[in-house]
Coordinates of N, CA and C in Angstrom, one line a residue:
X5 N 12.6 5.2 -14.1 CA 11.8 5.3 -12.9 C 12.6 5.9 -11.8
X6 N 12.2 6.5 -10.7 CA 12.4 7.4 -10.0 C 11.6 6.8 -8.3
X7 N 12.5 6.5 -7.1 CA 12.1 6.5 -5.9 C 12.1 7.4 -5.3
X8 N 11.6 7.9 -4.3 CA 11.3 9.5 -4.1 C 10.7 9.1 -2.1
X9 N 11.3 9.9 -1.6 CA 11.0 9.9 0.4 C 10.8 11.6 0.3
X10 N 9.3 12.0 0.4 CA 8.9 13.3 0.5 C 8.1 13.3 2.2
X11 N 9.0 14.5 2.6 CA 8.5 15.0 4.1 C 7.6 16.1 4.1
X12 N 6.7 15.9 5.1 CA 5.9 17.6 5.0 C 6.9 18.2 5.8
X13 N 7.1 19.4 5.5 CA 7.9 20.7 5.9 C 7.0 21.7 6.4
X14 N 5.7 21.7 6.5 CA 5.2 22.8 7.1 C 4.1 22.1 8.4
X15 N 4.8 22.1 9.4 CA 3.8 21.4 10.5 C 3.5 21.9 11.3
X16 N 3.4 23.5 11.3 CA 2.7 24.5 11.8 C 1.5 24.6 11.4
X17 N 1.3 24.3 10.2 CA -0.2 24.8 9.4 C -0.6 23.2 8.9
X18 N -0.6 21.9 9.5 CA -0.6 20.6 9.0 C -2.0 20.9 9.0
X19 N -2.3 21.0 10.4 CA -3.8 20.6 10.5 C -4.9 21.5 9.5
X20 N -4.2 22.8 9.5 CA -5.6 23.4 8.6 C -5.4 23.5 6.7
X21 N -4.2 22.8 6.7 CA -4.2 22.1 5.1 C -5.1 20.9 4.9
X22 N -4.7 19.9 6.0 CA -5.2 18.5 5.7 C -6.3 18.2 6.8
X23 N -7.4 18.3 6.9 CA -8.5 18.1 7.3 C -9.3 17.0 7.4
X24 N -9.1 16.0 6.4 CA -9.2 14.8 6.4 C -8.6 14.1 6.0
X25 N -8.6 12.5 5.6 CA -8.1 11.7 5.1 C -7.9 12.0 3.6
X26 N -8.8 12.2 2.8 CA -9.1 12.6 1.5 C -8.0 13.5 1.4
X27 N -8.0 14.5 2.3 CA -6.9 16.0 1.6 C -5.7 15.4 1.6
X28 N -5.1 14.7 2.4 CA -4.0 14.3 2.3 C -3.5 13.5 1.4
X29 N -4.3 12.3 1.3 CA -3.8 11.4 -0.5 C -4.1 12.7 -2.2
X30 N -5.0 13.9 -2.0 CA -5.4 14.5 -2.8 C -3.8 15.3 -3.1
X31 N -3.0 15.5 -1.8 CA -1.6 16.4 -1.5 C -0.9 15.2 -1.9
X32 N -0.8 14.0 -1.9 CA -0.3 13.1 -2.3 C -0.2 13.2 -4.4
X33 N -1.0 13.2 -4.7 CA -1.6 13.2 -6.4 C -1.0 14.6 -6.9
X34 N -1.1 15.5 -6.2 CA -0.9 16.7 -6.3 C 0.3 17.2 -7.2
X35 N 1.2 16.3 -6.5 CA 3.0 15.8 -6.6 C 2.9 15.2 -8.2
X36 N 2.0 15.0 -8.6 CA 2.2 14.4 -10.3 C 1.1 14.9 -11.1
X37 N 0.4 15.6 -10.6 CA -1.0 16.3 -11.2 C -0.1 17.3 -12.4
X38 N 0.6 17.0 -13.1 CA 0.8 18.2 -14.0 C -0.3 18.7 -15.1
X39 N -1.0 17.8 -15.8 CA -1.8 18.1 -16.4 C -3.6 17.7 -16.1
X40 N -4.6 18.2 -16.6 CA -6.2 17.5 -16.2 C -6.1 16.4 -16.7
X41 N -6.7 15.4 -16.2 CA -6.7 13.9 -16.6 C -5.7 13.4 -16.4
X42 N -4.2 13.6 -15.8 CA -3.5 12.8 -15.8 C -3.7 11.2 -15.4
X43 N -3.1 10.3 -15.9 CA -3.3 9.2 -15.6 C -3.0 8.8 -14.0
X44 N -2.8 8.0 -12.9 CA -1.9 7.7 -12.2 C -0.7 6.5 -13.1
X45 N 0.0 7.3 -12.9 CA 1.9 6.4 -13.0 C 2.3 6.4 -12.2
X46 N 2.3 6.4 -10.7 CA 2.8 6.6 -9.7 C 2.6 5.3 -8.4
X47 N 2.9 5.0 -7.6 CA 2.7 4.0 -6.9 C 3.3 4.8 -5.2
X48 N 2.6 4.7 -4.2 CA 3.0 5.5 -3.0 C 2.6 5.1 -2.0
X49 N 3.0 5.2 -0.9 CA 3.1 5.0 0.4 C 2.9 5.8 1.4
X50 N 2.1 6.1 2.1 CA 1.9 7.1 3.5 C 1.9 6.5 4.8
X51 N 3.1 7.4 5.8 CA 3.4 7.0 7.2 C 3.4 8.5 7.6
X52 N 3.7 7.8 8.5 CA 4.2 9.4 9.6 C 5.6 9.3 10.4
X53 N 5.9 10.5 10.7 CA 7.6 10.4 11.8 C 6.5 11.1 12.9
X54 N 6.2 10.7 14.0 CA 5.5 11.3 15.1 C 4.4 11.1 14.3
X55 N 3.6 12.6 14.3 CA 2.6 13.3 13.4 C 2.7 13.9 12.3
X56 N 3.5 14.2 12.4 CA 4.3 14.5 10.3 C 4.0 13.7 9.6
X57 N 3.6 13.5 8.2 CA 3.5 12.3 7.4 C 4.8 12.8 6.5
X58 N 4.6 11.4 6.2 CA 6.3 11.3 4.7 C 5.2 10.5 4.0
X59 N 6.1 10.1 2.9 CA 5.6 9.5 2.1 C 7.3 8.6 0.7
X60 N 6.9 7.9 1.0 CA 7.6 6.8 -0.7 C 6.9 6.8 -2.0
X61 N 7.3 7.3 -2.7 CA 6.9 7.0 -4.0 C 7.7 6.4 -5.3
X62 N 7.1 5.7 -5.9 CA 8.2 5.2 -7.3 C 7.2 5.6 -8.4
X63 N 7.6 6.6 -9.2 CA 6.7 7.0 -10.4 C 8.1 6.8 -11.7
X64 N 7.5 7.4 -12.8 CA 8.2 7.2 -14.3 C 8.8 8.9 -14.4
X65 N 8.1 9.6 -13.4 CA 8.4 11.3 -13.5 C 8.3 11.8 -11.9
X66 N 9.5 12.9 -11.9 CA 9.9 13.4 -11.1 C 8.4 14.1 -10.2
X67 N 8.4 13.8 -9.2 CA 7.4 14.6 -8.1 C 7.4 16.4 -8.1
X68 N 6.3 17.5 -8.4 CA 7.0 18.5 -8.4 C 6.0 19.6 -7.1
X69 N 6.6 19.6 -6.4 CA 5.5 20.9 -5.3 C 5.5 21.7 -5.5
X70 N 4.5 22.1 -6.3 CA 3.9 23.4 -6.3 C 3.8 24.2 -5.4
X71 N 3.4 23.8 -4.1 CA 2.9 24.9 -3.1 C 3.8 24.7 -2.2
X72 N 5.2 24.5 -2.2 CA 5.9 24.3 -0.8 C 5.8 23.7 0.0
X73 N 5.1 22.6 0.1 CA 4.7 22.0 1.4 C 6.0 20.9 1.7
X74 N 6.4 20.4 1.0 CA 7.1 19.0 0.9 C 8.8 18.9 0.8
X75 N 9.4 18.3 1.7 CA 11.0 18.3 1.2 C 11.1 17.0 0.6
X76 N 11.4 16.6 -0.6 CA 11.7 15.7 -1.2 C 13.1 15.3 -1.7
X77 N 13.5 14.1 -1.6 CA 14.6 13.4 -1.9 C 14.2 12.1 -2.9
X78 N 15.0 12.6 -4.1 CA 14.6 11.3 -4.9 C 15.9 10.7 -5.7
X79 N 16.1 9.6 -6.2 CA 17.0 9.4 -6.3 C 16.2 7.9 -7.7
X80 N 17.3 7.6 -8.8 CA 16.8 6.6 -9.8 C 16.6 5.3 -9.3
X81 N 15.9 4.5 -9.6 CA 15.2 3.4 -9.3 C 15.2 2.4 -10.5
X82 N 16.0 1.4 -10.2 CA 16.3 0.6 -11.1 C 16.6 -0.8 -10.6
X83 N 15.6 -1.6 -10.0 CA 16.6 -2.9 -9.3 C 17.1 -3.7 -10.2
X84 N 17.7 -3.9 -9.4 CA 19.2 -5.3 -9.7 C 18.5 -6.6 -9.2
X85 N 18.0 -7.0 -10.4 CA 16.9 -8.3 -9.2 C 17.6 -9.9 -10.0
X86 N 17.3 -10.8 -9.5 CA 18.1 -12.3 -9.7 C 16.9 -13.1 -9.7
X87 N 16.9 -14.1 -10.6 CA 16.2 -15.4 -9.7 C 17.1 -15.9 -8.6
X88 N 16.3 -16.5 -7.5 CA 16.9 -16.7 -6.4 C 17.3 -15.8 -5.3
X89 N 17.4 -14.5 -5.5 CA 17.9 -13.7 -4.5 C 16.7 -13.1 -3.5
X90 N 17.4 -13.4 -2.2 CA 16.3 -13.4 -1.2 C 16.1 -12.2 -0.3
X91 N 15.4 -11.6 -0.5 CA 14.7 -10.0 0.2 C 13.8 -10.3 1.4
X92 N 14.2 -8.7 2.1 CA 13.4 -8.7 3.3 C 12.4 -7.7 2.4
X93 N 11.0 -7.5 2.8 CA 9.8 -6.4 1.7 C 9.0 -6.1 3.1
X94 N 8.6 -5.0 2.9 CA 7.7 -4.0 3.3 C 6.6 -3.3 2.7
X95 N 5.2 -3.8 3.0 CA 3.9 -3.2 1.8 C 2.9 -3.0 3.0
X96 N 2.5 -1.9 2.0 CA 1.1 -1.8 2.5 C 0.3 -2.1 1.7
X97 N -1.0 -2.9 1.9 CA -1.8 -4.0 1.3 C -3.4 -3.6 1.5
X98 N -3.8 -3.7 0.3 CA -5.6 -3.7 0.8 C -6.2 -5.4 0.6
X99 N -5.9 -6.3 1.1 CA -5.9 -7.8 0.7 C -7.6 -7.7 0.7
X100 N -8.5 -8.1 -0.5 CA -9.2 -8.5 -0.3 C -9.4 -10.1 -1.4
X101 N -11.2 -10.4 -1.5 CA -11.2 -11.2 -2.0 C -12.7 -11.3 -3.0
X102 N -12.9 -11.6 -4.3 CA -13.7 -11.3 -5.1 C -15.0 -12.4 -5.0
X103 N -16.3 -12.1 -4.6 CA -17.0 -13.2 -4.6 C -18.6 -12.3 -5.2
X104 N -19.1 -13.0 -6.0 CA -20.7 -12.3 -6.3 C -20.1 -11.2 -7.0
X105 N -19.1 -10.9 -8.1 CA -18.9 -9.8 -8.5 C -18.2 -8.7 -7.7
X106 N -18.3 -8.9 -6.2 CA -18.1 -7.7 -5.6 C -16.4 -8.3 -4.6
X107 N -15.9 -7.3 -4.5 CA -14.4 -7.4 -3.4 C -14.8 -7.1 -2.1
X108 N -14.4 -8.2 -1.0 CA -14.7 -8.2 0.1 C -13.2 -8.0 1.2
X109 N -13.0 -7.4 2.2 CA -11.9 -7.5 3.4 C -11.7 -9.0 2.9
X110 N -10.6 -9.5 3.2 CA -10.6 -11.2 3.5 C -10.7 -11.3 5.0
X111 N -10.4 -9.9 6.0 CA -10.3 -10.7 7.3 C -11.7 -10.3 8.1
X112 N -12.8 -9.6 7.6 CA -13.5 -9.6 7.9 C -14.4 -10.6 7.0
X113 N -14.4 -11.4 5.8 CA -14.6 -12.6 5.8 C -14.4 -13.4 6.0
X114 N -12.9 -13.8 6.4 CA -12.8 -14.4 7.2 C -13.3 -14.9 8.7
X115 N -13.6 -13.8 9.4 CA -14.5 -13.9 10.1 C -15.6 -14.2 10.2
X116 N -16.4 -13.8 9.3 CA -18.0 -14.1 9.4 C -18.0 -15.6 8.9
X117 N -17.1 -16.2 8.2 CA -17.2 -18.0 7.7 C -17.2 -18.3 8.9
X118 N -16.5 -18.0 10.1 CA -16.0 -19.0 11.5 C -17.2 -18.3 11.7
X119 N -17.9 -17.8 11.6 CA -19.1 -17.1 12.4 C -20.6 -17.9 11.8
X120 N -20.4 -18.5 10.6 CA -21.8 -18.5 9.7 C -21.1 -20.3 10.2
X121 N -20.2 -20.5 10.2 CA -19.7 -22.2 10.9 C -20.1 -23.0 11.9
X122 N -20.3 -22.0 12.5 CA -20.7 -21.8 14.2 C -19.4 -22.9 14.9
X123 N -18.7 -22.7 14.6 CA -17.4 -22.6 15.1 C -17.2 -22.1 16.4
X124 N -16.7 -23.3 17.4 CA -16.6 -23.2 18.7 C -15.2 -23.5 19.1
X125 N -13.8 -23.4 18.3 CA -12.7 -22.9 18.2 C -12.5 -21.1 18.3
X126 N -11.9 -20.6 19.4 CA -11.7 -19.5 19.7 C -10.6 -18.9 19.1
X127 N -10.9 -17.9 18.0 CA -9.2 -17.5 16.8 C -9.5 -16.0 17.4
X128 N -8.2 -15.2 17.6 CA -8.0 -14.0 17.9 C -7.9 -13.4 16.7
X129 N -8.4 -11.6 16.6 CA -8.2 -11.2 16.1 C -7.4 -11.2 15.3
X130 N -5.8 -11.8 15.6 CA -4.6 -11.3 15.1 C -3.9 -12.3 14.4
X131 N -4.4 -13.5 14.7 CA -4.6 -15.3 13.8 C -5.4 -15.1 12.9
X132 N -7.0 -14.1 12.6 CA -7.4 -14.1 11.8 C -6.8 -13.2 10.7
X133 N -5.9 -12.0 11.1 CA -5.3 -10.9 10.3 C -4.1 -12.0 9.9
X134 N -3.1 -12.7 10.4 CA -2.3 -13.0 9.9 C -2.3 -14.5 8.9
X135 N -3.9 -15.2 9.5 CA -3.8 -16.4 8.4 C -4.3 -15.6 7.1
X136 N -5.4 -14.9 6.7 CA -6.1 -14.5 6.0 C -5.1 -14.0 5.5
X137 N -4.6 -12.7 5.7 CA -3.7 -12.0 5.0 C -2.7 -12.4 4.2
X138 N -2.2 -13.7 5.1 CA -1.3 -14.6 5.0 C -1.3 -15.6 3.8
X139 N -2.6 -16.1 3.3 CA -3.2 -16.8 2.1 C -3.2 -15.9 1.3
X140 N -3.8 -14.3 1.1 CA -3.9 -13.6 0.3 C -2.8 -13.2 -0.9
X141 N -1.8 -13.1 0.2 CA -0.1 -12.8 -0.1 C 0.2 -14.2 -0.6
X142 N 0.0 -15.0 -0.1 CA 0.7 -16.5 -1.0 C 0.2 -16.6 -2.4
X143 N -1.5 -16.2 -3.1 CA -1.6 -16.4 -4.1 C -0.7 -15.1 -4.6
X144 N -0.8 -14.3 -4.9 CA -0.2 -12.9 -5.6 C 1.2 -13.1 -5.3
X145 N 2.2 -13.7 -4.5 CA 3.5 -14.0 -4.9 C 3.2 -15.1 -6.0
X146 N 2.5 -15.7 -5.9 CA 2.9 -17.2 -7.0 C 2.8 -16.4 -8.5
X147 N 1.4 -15.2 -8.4 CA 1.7 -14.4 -10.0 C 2.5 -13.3 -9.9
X148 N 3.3 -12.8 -8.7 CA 4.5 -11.8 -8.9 C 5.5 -12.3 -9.2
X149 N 5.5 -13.8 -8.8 CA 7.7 -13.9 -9.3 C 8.1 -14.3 -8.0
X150 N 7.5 -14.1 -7.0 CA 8.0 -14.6 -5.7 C 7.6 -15.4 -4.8
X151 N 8.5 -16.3 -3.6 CA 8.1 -17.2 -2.7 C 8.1 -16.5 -1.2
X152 N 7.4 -16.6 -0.7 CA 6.9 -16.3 0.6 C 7.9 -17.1 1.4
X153 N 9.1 -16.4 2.4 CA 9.9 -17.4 2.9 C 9.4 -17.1 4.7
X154 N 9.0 -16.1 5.0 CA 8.9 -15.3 6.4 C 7.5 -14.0 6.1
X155 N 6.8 -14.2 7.3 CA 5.8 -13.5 6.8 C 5.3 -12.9 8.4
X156 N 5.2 -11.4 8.7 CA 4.1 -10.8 9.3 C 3.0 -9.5 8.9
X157 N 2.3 -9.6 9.7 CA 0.7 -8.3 9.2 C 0.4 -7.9 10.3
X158 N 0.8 -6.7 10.8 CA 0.5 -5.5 11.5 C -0.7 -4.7 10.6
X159 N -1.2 -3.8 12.1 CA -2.2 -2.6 11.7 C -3.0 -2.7 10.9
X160 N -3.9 -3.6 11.2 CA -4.7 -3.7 10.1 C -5.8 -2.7 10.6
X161 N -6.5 -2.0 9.6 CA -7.0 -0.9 9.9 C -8.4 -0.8 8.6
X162 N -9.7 -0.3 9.4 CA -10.6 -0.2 8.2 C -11.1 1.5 7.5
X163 N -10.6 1.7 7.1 CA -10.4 3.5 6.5 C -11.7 3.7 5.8
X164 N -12.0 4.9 6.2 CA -13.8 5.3 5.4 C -13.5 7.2 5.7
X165 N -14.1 7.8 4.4 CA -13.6 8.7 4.3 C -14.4 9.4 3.2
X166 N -15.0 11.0 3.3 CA -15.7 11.3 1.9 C -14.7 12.2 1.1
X167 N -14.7 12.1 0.0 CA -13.8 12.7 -1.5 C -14.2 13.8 -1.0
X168 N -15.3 14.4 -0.5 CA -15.4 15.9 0.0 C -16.9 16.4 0.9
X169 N -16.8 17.2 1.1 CA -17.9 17.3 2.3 C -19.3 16.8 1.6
X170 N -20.1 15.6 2.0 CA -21.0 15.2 1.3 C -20.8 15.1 0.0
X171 N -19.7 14.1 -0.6 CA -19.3 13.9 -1.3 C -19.1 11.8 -1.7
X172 N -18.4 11.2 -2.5 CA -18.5 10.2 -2.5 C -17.8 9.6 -1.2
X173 N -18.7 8.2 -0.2 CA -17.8 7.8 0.7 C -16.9 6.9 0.3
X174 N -15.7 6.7 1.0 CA -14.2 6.0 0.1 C -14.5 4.6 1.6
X175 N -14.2 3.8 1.0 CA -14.1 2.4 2.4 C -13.2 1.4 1.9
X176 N -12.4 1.4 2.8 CA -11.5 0.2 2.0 C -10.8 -0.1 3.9
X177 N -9.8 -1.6 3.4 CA -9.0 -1.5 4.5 C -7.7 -2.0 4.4
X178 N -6.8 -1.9 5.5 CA -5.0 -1.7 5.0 C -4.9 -2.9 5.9
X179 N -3.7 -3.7 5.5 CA -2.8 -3.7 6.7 C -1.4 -3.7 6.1
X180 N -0.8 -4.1 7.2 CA 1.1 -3.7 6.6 C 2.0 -5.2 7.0
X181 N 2.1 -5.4 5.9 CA 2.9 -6.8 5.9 C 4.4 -6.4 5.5
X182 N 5.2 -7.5 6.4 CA 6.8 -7.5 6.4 C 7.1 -8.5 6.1
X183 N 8.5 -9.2 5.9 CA 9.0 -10.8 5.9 C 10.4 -10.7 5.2
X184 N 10.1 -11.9 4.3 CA 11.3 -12.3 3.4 C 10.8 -13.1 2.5
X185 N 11.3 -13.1 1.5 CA 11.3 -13.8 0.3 C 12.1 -14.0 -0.7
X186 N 11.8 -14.8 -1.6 CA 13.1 -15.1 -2.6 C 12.6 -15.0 -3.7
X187 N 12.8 -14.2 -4.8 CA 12.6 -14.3 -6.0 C 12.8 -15.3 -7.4
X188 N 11.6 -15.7 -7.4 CA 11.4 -17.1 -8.7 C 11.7 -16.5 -10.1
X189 N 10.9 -15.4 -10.7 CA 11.0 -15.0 -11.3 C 11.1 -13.8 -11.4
X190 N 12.3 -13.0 -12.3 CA 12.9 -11.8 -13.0 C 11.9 -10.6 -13.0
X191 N 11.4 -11.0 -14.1 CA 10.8 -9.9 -15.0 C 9.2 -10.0 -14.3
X192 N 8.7 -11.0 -13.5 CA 7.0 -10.6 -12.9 C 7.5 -10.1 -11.7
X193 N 8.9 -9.8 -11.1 CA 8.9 -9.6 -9.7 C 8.8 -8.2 -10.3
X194 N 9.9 -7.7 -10.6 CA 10.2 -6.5 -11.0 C 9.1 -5.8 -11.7
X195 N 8.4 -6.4 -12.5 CA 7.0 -5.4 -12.6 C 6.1 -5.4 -11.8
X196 N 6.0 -6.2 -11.1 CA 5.2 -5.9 -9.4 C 5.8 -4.5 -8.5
X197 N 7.3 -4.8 -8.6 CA 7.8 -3.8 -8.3 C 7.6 -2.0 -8.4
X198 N 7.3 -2.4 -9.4 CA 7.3 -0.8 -10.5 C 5.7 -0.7 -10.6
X199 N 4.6 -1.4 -10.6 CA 3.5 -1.5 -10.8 C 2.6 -1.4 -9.5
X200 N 3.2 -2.1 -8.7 CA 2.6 -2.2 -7.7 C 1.7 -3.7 -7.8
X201 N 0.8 -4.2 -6.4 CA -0.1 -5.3 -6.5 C -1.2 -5.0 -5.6
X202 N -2.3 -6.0 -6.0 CA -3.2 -5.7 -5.0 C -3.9 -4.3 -5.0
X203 N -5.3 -4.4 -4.6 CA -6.2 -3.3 -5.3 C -6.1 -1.8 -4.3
X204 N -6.7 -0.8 -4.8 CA -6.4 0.8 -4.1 C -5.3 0.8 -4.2
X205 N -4.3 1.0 -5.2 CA -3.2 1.5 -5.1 C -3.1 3.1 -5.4
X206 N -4.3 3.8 -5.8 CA -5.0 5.1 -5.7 C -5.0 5.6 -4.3
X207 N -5.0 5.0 -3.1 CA -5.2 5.4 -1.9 C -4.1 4.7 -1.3
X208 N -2.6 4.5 -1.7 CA -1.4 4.1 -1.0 C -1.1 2.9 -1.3
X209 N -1.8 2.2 -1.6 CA -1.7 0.8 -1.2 C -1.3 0.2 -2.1
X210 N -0.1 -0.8 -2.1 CA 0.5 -1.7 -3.0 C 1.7 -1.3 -3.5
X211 N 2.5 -0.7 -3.1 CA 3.6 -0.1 -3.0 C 4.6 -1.1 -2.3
X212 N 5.6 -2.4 -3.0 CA 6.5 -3.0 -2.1 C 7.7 -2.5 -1.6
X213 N 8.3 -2.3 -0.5 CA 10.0 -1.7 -0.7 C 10.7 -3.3 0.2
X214 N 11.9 -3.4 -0.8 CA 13.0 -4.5 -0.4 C 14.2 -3.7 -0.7
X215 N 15.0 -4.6 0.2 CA 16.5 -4.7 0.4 C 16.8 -6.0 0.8
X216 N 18.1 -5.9 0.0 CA 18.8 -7.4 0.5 C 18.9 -7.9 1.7
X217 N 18.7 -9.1 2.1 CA 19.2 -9.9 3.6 C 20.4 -10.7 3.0

């Protein structure tokens, strides 16, 4: 396995490559597209420095740019992981929750229960992003291998977007959790690791990065 920090290099011409949301994760795939059908093996992350996007990736094969766009840095990926040893993590998350067959936001369900409650307790926005999210991440550490020691959820954000002009619409939503935790078990953390967790990991999501505290 292979971790990989790819910058866009050409931010003269950003805007009339990537036009929407879609072109951009498409520029993202692009980087492992070697053959038709390839599977995803890859697991990735999208930010920005200013207005530049980067991106993190951990795949099983090297990233390759075809078209120039990207300065990439990659380097082997192999953690050193312990029971017991306690990490600071960084993810970006699509937390939702499965009810009637279908996956729902948890924090906009969350809300509509205090709403269908008629609940006359006043919860902010950011109590509903952080308890919800907050439960979501506690079950999925108990099946990754890990304990939840410190926990925050920033930017939660609801993303909608078509595959192409009048094309399929994409809806999903992020947010980006930080903390600490300690590792229970070995081998479920570390294939969380390498796998990723938590659903859309096609559209960035679920990608953890740790270092030691």
């Amino acid at each position: 396995m292979v971790i990989s920090k790819i910058v866009f290099n050409k931010s003269a011409v950003f805007k009339q490559i990537f036009s929407g949301g879609y072109a951009l994760h498409q520029a993202v795939w692009d980087l492992f597209t070697d053959t038709p059908g390839r599977r995803r093996d890859f697991l990735y992350r999208l930010d920005c420095i200013g207005r530049m996007p980067f991106v993190y990736t951990v795949s099983s094969r090297m990233p390759k740019d075809a078209k120039g766009l990207w300065h990439i840095e990659t380097k082997e990926y192999s953690p050193k992981i312990e029971p017991g040893m306690k990490l600071g993590f960084s993810a970006r998350v699509n937390p939702t929750v499965k009810r009637d067959g279908k996956r729902h936001d948890v924090v906009m369900d969350a809300k509509y229960k205090i709403r269908a409650n008629n609940s006359n307790g006043e919860v902010s926005m950011q109590e509903l992003i952080v308890n919800s999210c907050g439960n979501w991440l506690e079950k999925r550490a108990q099946e990754n291998g890990f304990k939840r020691l410190q926990f925050r959820a920033d930017g939660y954000q609801q993303i909608r977007f078509n595959k192409a002009k009048g094309g399929t619409l994409v809806r999903y939503s992020t947010v980006d959790i930080t903390g600490a935790l300690e590792v229970v078990d070995q081998k479920l953390f570390v294939d969380m690791l390498l796998n990723g967790f938590g659903p859309e990991k096609g559209f960035g999501c679920g990608l953890m990065l740790v270092r030691k505290i």
